[in-house]
Amino acid sequence: MTKIPDGKMAEPPTMSDVARRAGVSAMTVSRALKKGSHVSKATRERIAQAINELGYVLDQSAGSLSSRRTGFVAAIIPSINNSNFSDTARGITDALEGTGLQLLLGYTNYSVDREEELIEAMLKRRPEGIILTGGSHTPRGRRMLEQAGIPVIETWDRPAQPIDKVVGFSNGEAMELLVKTLAGKGYQRFGYIGGTTARDTRGSQRRAGFVRALERLGLPSDRLISFGVPPISMEQGAQAVVNMLERWPDTQVALCVSDLSAFGALMECQRRGLKVPDDIAIAGFGDYEIAACCHPRMTTVNVDCYGIGRQAALKLTQTIQAVSAEPPEPITVTGFRVVEREST
C-alpha cells in the first residue's frame, strides 16, 4: 500500500481526489455515485475511470464516525465449508480476543471477481485491517487494497509482489516435499488429481510443484487428471481416480489437491475392490480431520491452518495498535510437514 516518508500509511484517496482527476467538482462526483443519477454519461464515465485509476472506495461510514476507528477487521476466505479455512478463521478470532476488534468474514467461492466485490463492500465500511487468502487478485482489487490506507495481510501463499504483509507458505514447495517423501519410499509412477481451471491458484501451484519435483527426480510427470471446478468434492475425487486408472492402470500412487478429493478417491478404490496402499497408494493435502479418521488413515501435508490465521491476526493487531517500537516483519513464512499414514 502507499506509504509516506515516516513509514506511516498514507490516507486513502478521497472524493476530492477523484474530482480533481476527473476534472469535475466533488459535488458532481457525489451526485454521479448516487442511484438514478442525472449526471451525463460522458461525465460519469470520466468519474468511473478516475475511481478505477485511484482505487477509490466510497466511505459509507464517514457520516457517522468522528474518528477512523471502527472496531472491526475484515477477512476473506475461499470457502466457509472447508475445515482448513474454518480453522484459519478460528485462529483469527482467537487472536482478536481481548483486543476490542471484531471480525467481519466473507467468502469468495474461489472467484477473484467475487473477491473484488467483497473487498469493495468491506472497504466501504472502513475496517481497520484486512486479511486475504492467497496473493492473486484482480487489478482493481489490488488497487483498492493498495490505496486503502490500512494494514493488508495476504495468507496461505507467498506472493512474488506482496501488497503489504504476508503470512504463508509455498504451496508448490509443500507438494514437492510430499513427492520427494513418497519417492523415497520407492514409488515411481505418480499421478495427480486437481481441478479443471486455474481458479484455485493454490491448487495450480501444488500441481506445478508436483511436476517440478518429478522432473527433478527424473520420473514421468504427465499423469495429470483435471476434474471438476475447484473446490473439488469427494465425488469428483472418486470420478477422477477412475479416469486416472483407466488411462494409466499401473499408477502406483495418486496425489490429490486436497484431502476431500483424496478421501473420495480412497472410497472409490475400496468400492472397486482395490486395496490401498497395496494396489494403489493415495495421499491428500491439508490434513483435514477426515484424513486421520478414515480407513486406512491418509498420508497428507499439514500446513497449520489455525496457526496461519492466528499469526495473521497478531501481525494485523500489532500494526493497528502499534504495540511495539519496531513494526512486525513484512513476511512470515509458515511451516508445513508431510504426515505419513497407512494410505501410502
Short mmCIF file of C-alpha atoms in Angstrom, two decimals:
data_model
loop_
_atom_site.label_atom_id
_atom_site.label_comp_id
_atom_site.label_asym_id
_atom_site.label_seq_id
_atom_site.Cartn_x
_atom_site.Cartn_y
_atom_site.Cartn_z
CA MET A 1 0.00 0.00 0.00
CA THR A 2 1.04 3.63 -0.34
CA LYS A 3 3.49 4.83 2.33
CA ILE A 4 4.61 8.28 3.37
CA PRO A 5 8.23 9.02 4.31
CA ASP A 6 7.94 8.46 8.09
CA GLY A 7 6.67 4.91 7.47
CA LYS A 8 3.04 5.59 8.35
CA MET A 9 0.31 4.57 5.96
CA ALA A 10 -0.97 7.30 3.66
CA GLU A 11 -4.61 8.32 3.74
CA PRO A 12 -6.79 6.59 1.14
CA PRO A 13 -7.90 8.63 -1.90
CA THR A 14 -10.88 10.92 -1.26
CA MET A 15 -13.82 12.10 -3.30
CA SER A 16 -11.92 15.35 -3.86
CA ASP A 17 -9.03 13.37 -5.36
CA VAL A 18 -11.47 11.71 -7.75
CA ALA A 19 -12.97 15.08 -8.64
CA ARG A 20 -9.55 16.56 -9.46
CA ARG A 21 -8.62 13.53 -11.57
CA ALA A 22 -11.93 13.67 -13.49
CA GLY A 23 -11.89 17.48 -13.84
CA VAL A 24 -15.23 18.00 -12.06
CA SER A 25 -16.42 19.19 -8.65
CA ALA A 26 -16.69 16.94 -5.60
CA MET A 27 -20.45 17.58 -5.64
CA THR A 28 -20.63 16.23 -9.19
CA VAL A 29 -18.79 13.08 -8.09
CA SER A 30 -21.20 12.66 -5.18
CA ARG A 31 -24.22 13.02 -7.49
CA ALA A 32 -22.74 10.66 -10.08
CA LEU A 33 -22.32 7.91 -7.47
CA LYS A 34 -25.97 8.03 -6.44
CA LYS A 35 -28.52 5.64 -7.86
CA GLY A 36 -30.54 7.15 -10.70
CA SER A 37 -28.01 9.93 -11.19
CA HIS A 38 -28.80 12.60 -13.82
CA VAL A 39 -25.11 13.38 -14.41
CA SER A 40 -24.27 12.99 -18.11
CA LYS A 41 -22.96 9.65 -19.33
CA ALA A 42 -19.65 11.17 -20.50
CA THR A 43 -19.03 12.74 -17.09
CA ARG A 44 -19.96 9.52 -15.28
CA GLU A 45 -17.51 7.61 -17.47
CA ARG A 46 -14.71 10.10 -16.62
CA ILE A 47 -15.50 9.74 -12.93
CA ALA A 48 -15.59 5.94 -13.18
CA GLN A 49 -12.18 5.96 -14.88
CA ALA A 50 -10.75 8.21 -12.15
CA ILE A 51 -12.17 5.93 -9.44
CA ASN A 52 -10.62 2.90 -11.10
CA GLU A 53 -7.22 4.56 -11.53
CA LEU A 54 -7.11 5.79 -7.92
CA GLY A 55 -8.57 2.70 -6.29
CA TYR A 56 -11.15 4.92 -4.58
CA VAL A 57 -13.84 3.31 -2.41
CA LEU A 58 -16.87 5.29 -1.20
CA ASP A 59 -16.69 5.67 2.60
CA GLN A 60 -20.18 4.79 3.83
CA SER A 61 -19.13 5.23 7.45
CA ALA A 62 -17.85 8.80 7.07
CA GLY A 63 -21.09 10.47 8.12
CA SER A 64 -21.39 8.57 11.40
CA LEU A 65 -17.83 8.43 12.70
CA SER A 66 -15.80 11.13 14.39
CA SER A 67 -12.57 9.11 14.10
CA ARG A 68 -11.03 6.47 11.83
CA ARG A 69 -11.59 3.75 14.46
CA THR A 70 -14.37 1.35 13.51
CA GLY A 71 -13.63 -1.54 15.86
CA PHE A 72 -13.54 -4.32 13.30
CA VAL A 73 -11.23 -6.06 10.86
CA ALA A 74 -12.19 -7.99 7.73
CA ALA A 75 -11.11 -11.39 6.47
CA ILE A 76 -11.84 -13.01 3.11
CA ILE A 77 -11.56 -16.78 2.69
CA PRO A 78 -12.38 -19.05 -0.27
CA SER A 79 -14.97 -21.21 1.48
CA ILE A 80 -16.78 -21.49 4.81
CA ASN A 81 -17.49 -25.24 4.49
CA ASN A 82 -13.81 -26.16 4.13
CA SER A 83 -12.42 -27.16 7.53
CA ASN A 84 -8.98 -25.75 6.70
CA PHE A 85 -10.30 -22.24 6.15
CA SER A 86 -12.68 -22.61 9.09
CA ASP A 87 -9.61 -23.34 11.23
CA THR A 88 -7.89 -20.26 9.80
CA ALA A 89 -10.93 -18.13 10.67
CA ARG A 90 -10.92 -19.63 14.18
CA GLY A 91 -7.25 -18.71 14.55
CA ILE A 92 -8.04 -15.13 13.58
CA THR A 93 -10.96 -14.93 16.02
CA ASP A 94 -8.96 -16.37 18.91
CA ALA A 95 -6.09 -13.93 18.32
CA LEU A 96 -8.51 -10.98 18.27
CA GLU A 97 -9.96 -11.88 21.67
CA GLY A 98 -9.29 -9.13 24.16
CA THR A 99 -8.19 -6.60 21.51
CA GLY A 100 -11.56 -4.86 21.20
CA LEU A 101 -11.65 -5.77 17.50
CA GLN A 102 -14.41 -7.83 15.91
CA LEU A 103 -14.17 -9.94 12.73
CA LEU A 104 -16.22 -9.43 9.56
CA LEU A 105 -15.90 -12.56 7.41
CA GLY A 106 -16.63 -13.05 3.71
CA TYR A 107 -16.03 -15.92 1.31
CA THR A 108 -15.26 -15.90 -2.40
CA ASN A 109 -16.09 -19.44 -3.57
CA TYR A 110 -12.63 -19.35 -5.22
CA SER A 111 -13.54 -16.43 -7.51
CA VAL A 112 -11.24 -13.40 -7.76
CA ASP A 113 -14.15 -11.39 -9.21
CA ARG A 114 -16.21 -12.20 -6.13
CA GLU A 115 -13.20 -11.27 -4.01
CA GLU A 116 -13.08 -7.87 -5.72
CA GLU A 117 -16.75 -7.30 -4.85
CA LEU A 118 -16.10 -8.25 -1.23
CA ILE A 119 -13.03 -6.02 -1.00
CA GLU A 120 -15.06 -3.04 -2.18
CA ALA A 121 -18.04 -3.84 0.09
CA MET A 122 -15.82 -4.24 3.14
CA LEU A 123 -13.66 -1.19 2.48
CA LYS A 124 -16.82 0.93 2.27
CA ARG A 125 -17.28 0.16 5.97
CA ARG A 126 -13.66 1.13 6.68
CA PRO A 127 -12.23 -1.88 8.54
CA GLU A 128 -9.06 -1.21 10.48
CA GLY A 129 -7.28 -4.00 8.61
CA ILE A 130 -7.98 -6.82 6.17
CA ILE A 131 -6.77 -10.42 5.86
CA LEU A 132 -6.90 -12.17 2.48
CA THR A 133 -6.41 -15.75 1.34
CA GLY A 134 -3.80 -16.01 -1.40
CA GLY A 135 -1.83 -13.46 -3.38
CA SER A 136 -3.80 -13.39 -6.66
CA HIS A 137 -6.30 -10.56 -7.03
CA THR A 138 -7.94 -8.62 -9.85
CA PRO A 139 -6.06 -5.44 -10.87
CA ARG A 140 -8.87 -3.29 -9.44
CA GLY A 141 -9.00 -5.31 -6.23
CA ARG A 142 -5.27 -4.85 -5.79
CA ARG A 143 -5.50 -1.07 -6.41
CA MET A 144 -8.26 -0.71 -3.81
CA LEU A 145 -6.16 -2.57 -1.26
CA GLU A 146 -3.02 -0.59 -2.04
CA GLN A 147 -4.87 2.69 -1.60
CA ALA A 148 -6.97 1.71 1.42
CA GLY A 149 -4.55 3.12 4.00
CA ILE A 150 -4.96 0.11 6.31
CA PRO A 151 -2.80 -2.98 7.02
CA VAL A 152 -3.31 -5.79 4.49
CA ILE A 153 -2.20 -9.36 5.27
CA GLU A 154 -2.09 -11.97 2.48
CA THR A 155 -2.14 -15.56 3.75
CA TRP A 156 -1.84 -19.16 2.55
CA ASP A 157 0.63 -18.12 -0.13
CA ARG A 158 3.97 -16.41 -0.75
CA PRO A 159 3.15 -13.87 -3.48
CA ALA A 160 6.03 -12.53 -5.56
CA GLN A 161 4.73 -8.97 -5.13
CA PRO A 162 3.01 -8.64 -1.75
CA ILE A 163 0.59 -5.77 -1.25
CA ASP A 164 1.72 -5.20 2.33
CA LYS A 165 2.41 -8.12 4.69
CA VAL A 166 2.34 -11.91 4.24
CA VAL A 167 1.73 -14.92 6.49
CA GLY A 168 2.02 -18.02 4.35
CA PHE A 169 3.98 -20.76 2.66
CA SER A 170 4.83 -22.04 -0.82
CA ASN A 171 2.15 -24.49 -1.95
CA GLY A 172 4.49 -25.69 -4.69
CA GLU A 173 7.29 -26.46 -2.24
CA ALA A 174 4.87 -28.27 0.06
CA MET A 175 3.75 -30.56 -2.77
CA GLU A 176 7.37 -31.08 -3.81
CA LEU A 177 8.13 -32.31 -0.30
CA LEU A 178 5.25 -34.80 -0.50
CA VAL A 179 6.50 -36.15 -3.83
CA LYS A 180 10.09 -36.48 -2.58
CA THR A 181 8.94 -38.21 0.61
CA LEU A 182 6.92 -40.81 -1.31
CA ALA A 183 9.64 -41.27 -3.95
CA GLY A 184 11.95 -42.07 -1.06
CA LYS A 185 9.63 -44.97 -0.18
CA GLY A 186 10.14 -46.42 -3.67
CA TYR A 187 7.15 -45.05 -5.59
CA GLN A 188 7.94 -44.15 -9.20
CA ARG A 189 4.66 -43.92 -11.14
CA PHE A 190 2.87 -40.87 -9.72
CA GLY A 191 -0.49 -39.42 -10.71
CA TYR A 192 -2.03 -36.07 -9.75
CA ILE A 193 -5.71 -35.16 -9.28
CA GLY A 194 -6.70 -31.49 -9.36
CA GLY A 195 -9.31 -29.07 -10.72
CA THR A 196 -10.09 -28.14 -14.31
CA THR A 197 -9.39 -24.40 -14.01
CA ALA A 198 -6.79 -22.08 -12.53
CA ARG A 199 -9.48 -20.57 -10.29
CA ASP A 200 -7.82 -22.17 -7.29
CA THR A 201 -4.36 -20.63 -7.67
CA ARG A 202 -3.01 -22.54 -4.69
CA GLY A 203 -4.15 -25.78 -6.36
CA SER A 204 -2.35 -24.72 -9.54
CA GLN A 205 0.81 -24.10 -7.52
CA ARG A 206 0.56 -27.58 -5.99
CA ARG A 207 0.22 -29.13 -9.43
CA ALA A 208 3.28 -27.18 -10.62
CA GLY A 209 5.22 -28.40 -7.58
CA PHE A 210 4.20 -31.98 -8.36
CA VAL A 211 5.50 -31.72 -11.93
CA ARG A 212 8.68 -29.92 -10.86
CA ALA A 213 9.56 -32.49 -8.21
CA LEU A 214 9.12 -35.44 -10.57
CA GLU A 215 11.18 -33.79 -13.31
CA ARG A 216 13.99 -33.20 -10.83
CA LEU A 217 13.81 -36.86 -9.82
CA GLY A 218 13.86 -37.96 -13.47
CA LEU A 219 10.40 -39.59 -13.17
CA PRO A 220 7.39 -39.26 -15.53
CA SER A 221 5.25 -36.23 -14.68
CA ASP A 222 2.45 -36.46 -17.26
CA ARG A 223 -0.18 -38.39 -15.30
CA LEU A 224 -2.33 -35.35 -14.60
CA ILE A 225 -6.10 -35.52 -14.15
CA SER A 226 -8.10 -32.27 -14.12
CA PHE A 227 -11.63 -32.96 -12.97
CA GLY A 228 -14.22 -30.55 -11.60
CA VAL A 229 -14.25 -26.85 -10.87
CA PRO A 230 -12.47 -26.05 -7.59
CA PRO A 231 -13.04 -26.77 -4.81
CA ILE A 232 -13.05 -30.45 -5.82
CA SER A 233 -15.55 -32.57 -3.91
CA MET A 234 -15.30 -36.13 -2.64
CA GLU A 235 -17.48 -37.30 -5.51
CA GLN A 236 -15.25 -35.60 -8.07
CA GLY A 237 -12.18 -37.15 -6.46
CA ALA A 238 -13.83 -40.55 -6.84
CA GLN A 239 -14.58 -39.98 -10.51
CA ALA A 240 -11.10 -38.58 -11.12
CA VAL A 241 -9.30 -41.64 -9.75
CA VAL A 242 -11.41 -43.85 -12.04
CA ASN A 243 -10.30 -41.75 -15.01
CA MET A 244 -6.70 -41.99 -13.89
CA LEU A 245 -6.75 -45.78 -13.57
CA GLU A 246 -8.48 -46.15 -16.94
CA ARG A 247 -5.71 -44.14 -18.61
CA TRP A 248 -2.79 -45.35 -16.53
CA PRO A 249 -3.74 -48.62 -14.81
CA ASP A 250 -0.20 -49.13 -13.48
CA THR A 251 -0.24 -45.90 -11.42
CA GLN A 252 1.35 -46.59 -8.05
CA VAL A 253 0.33 -43.51 -6.10
CA ALA A 254 -2.28 -40.77 -6.63
CA LEU A 255 -1.60 -37.36 -5.08
CA CYS A 256 -4.66 -35.15 -4.68
CA VAL A 257 -5.05 -31.39 -4.43
CA SER A 258 -6.91 -31.75 -1.13
CA ASP A 259 -7.87 -34.31 1.48
CA LEU A 260 -11.52 -34.18 0.40
CA SER A 261 -10.75 -35.29 -3.15
CA ALA A 262 -8.27 -37.84 -1.78
CA PHE A 263 -10.95 -39.29 0.53
CA GLY A 264 -13.33 -39.63 -2.42
CA ALA A 265 -10.60 -41.41 -4.41
CA LEU A 266 -9.84 -43.72 -1.49
CA MET A 267 -13.51 -44.69 -1.04
CA GLU A 268 -13.92 -45.33 -4.77
CA CYS A 269 -10.92 -47.63 -4.78
CA GLN A 270 -12.41 -49.60 -1.92
CA ARG A 271 -15.77 -49.85 -3.70
CA ARG A 272 -13.95 -51.34 -6.69
CA GLY A 273 -12.12 -53.88 -4.58
CA LEU A 274 -8.72 -52.16 -4.85
CA LYS A 275 -6.57 -52.31 -1.75
CA VAL A 276 -4.99 -49.08 -0.51
CA PRO A 277 -1.99 -48.89 -0.49
CA ASP A 278 -1.24 -52.37 -1.93
CA ASP A 279 -2.91 -51.81 -5.33
CA ILE A 280 -2.64 -48.02 -5.34
CA ALA A 281 -1.46 -45.55 -2.69
CA ILE A 282 -3.32 -42.26 -2.12
CA ALA A 283 -2.21 -39.00 -0.49
CA GLY A 284 -4.01 -35.71 0.10
CA PHE A 285 -3.18 -32.16 1.15
CA GLY A 286 -4.31 -30.12 4.15
CA ASP A 287 -4.50 -32.66 6.99
CA TYR A 288 -8.26 -32.37 7.42
CA GLU A 289 -9.80 -34.22 10.36
CA ILE A 290 -11.16 -36.80 7.92
CA ALA A 291 -7.60 -37.78 6.91
CA ALA A 292 -6.86 -39.05 10.41
CA CYS A 293 -10.23 -40.79 10.84
CA CYS A 294 -10.70 -42.68 7.56
CA HIS A 295 -9.54 -46.25 6.96
CA PRO A 296 -6.78 -46.58 6.07
CA ARG A 297 -5.70 -43.29 7.57
CA MET A 298 -4.46 -40.91 4.92
CA THR A 299 -0.99 -39.52 4.22
CA THR A 300 -1.21 -35.76 3.74
CA VAL A 301 0.52 -32.39 4.20
CA ASN A 302 -0.12 -30.40 7.35
CA VAL A 303 0.14 -26.61 6.88
CA ASP A 304 -1.05 -25.41 10.33
CA CYS A 305 -4.26 -23.75 9.15
CA TYR A 306 -5.12 -22.44 12.62
CA GLY A 307 -1.63 -21.03 13.09
CA ILE A 308 -1.83 -19.13 9.80
CA GLY A 309 -4.97 -17.34 10.98
CA ARG A 310 -3.59 -16.64 14.44
CA GLN A 311 -0.28 -15.26 13.15
CA ALA A 312 -2.06 -13.12 10.56
CA ALA A 313 -4.35 -11.60 13.19
CA LEU A 314 -1.46 -10.96 15.58
CA LYS A 315 0.51 -9.22 12.84
CA LEU A 316 -2.57 -7.18 11.96
CA THR A 317 -3.27 -6.06 15.52
CA GLN A 318 0.40 -5.22 16.13
CA THR A 319 0.29 -2.93 13.11
CA ILE A 320 -3.05 -1.35 14.01
CA GLN A 321 -2.24 -0.75 17.66
CA ALA A 322 1.48 -0.05 17.23
CA VAL A 323 2.20 -2.09 20.35
CA SER A 324 5.97 -2.10 19.77
CA ALA A 325 8.54 0.38 18.54
CA GLU A 326 9.54 -1.98 15.74
CA PRO A 327 6.86 -2.79 13.15
CA PRO A 328 6.19 -6.52 12.55
CA GLU A 329 8.24 -8.26 9.88
CA PRO A 330 6.56 -7.92 6.47
CA ILE A 331 6.80 -11.64 5.65
CA THR A 332 6.19 -14.56 8.00
CA VAL A 333 6.91 -17.93 6.38
CA THR A 334 4.79 -20.63 7.99
CA GLY A 335 5.81 -24.27 8.13
CA PHE A 336 4.46 -27.43 6.55
CA ARG A 337 5.21 -31.12 7.03
CA VAL A 338 4.29 -34.44 5.50
CA VAL A 339 2.15 -36.60 7.78
CA GLU A 340 2.77 -40.23 6.75
CA ARG A 341 -0.07 -42.63 7.42
CA GLU A 342 -1.30 -46.03 6.21
CA SER A 343 -2.65 -44.93 2.79
CA THR A 344 0.90 -44.84 1.39
#
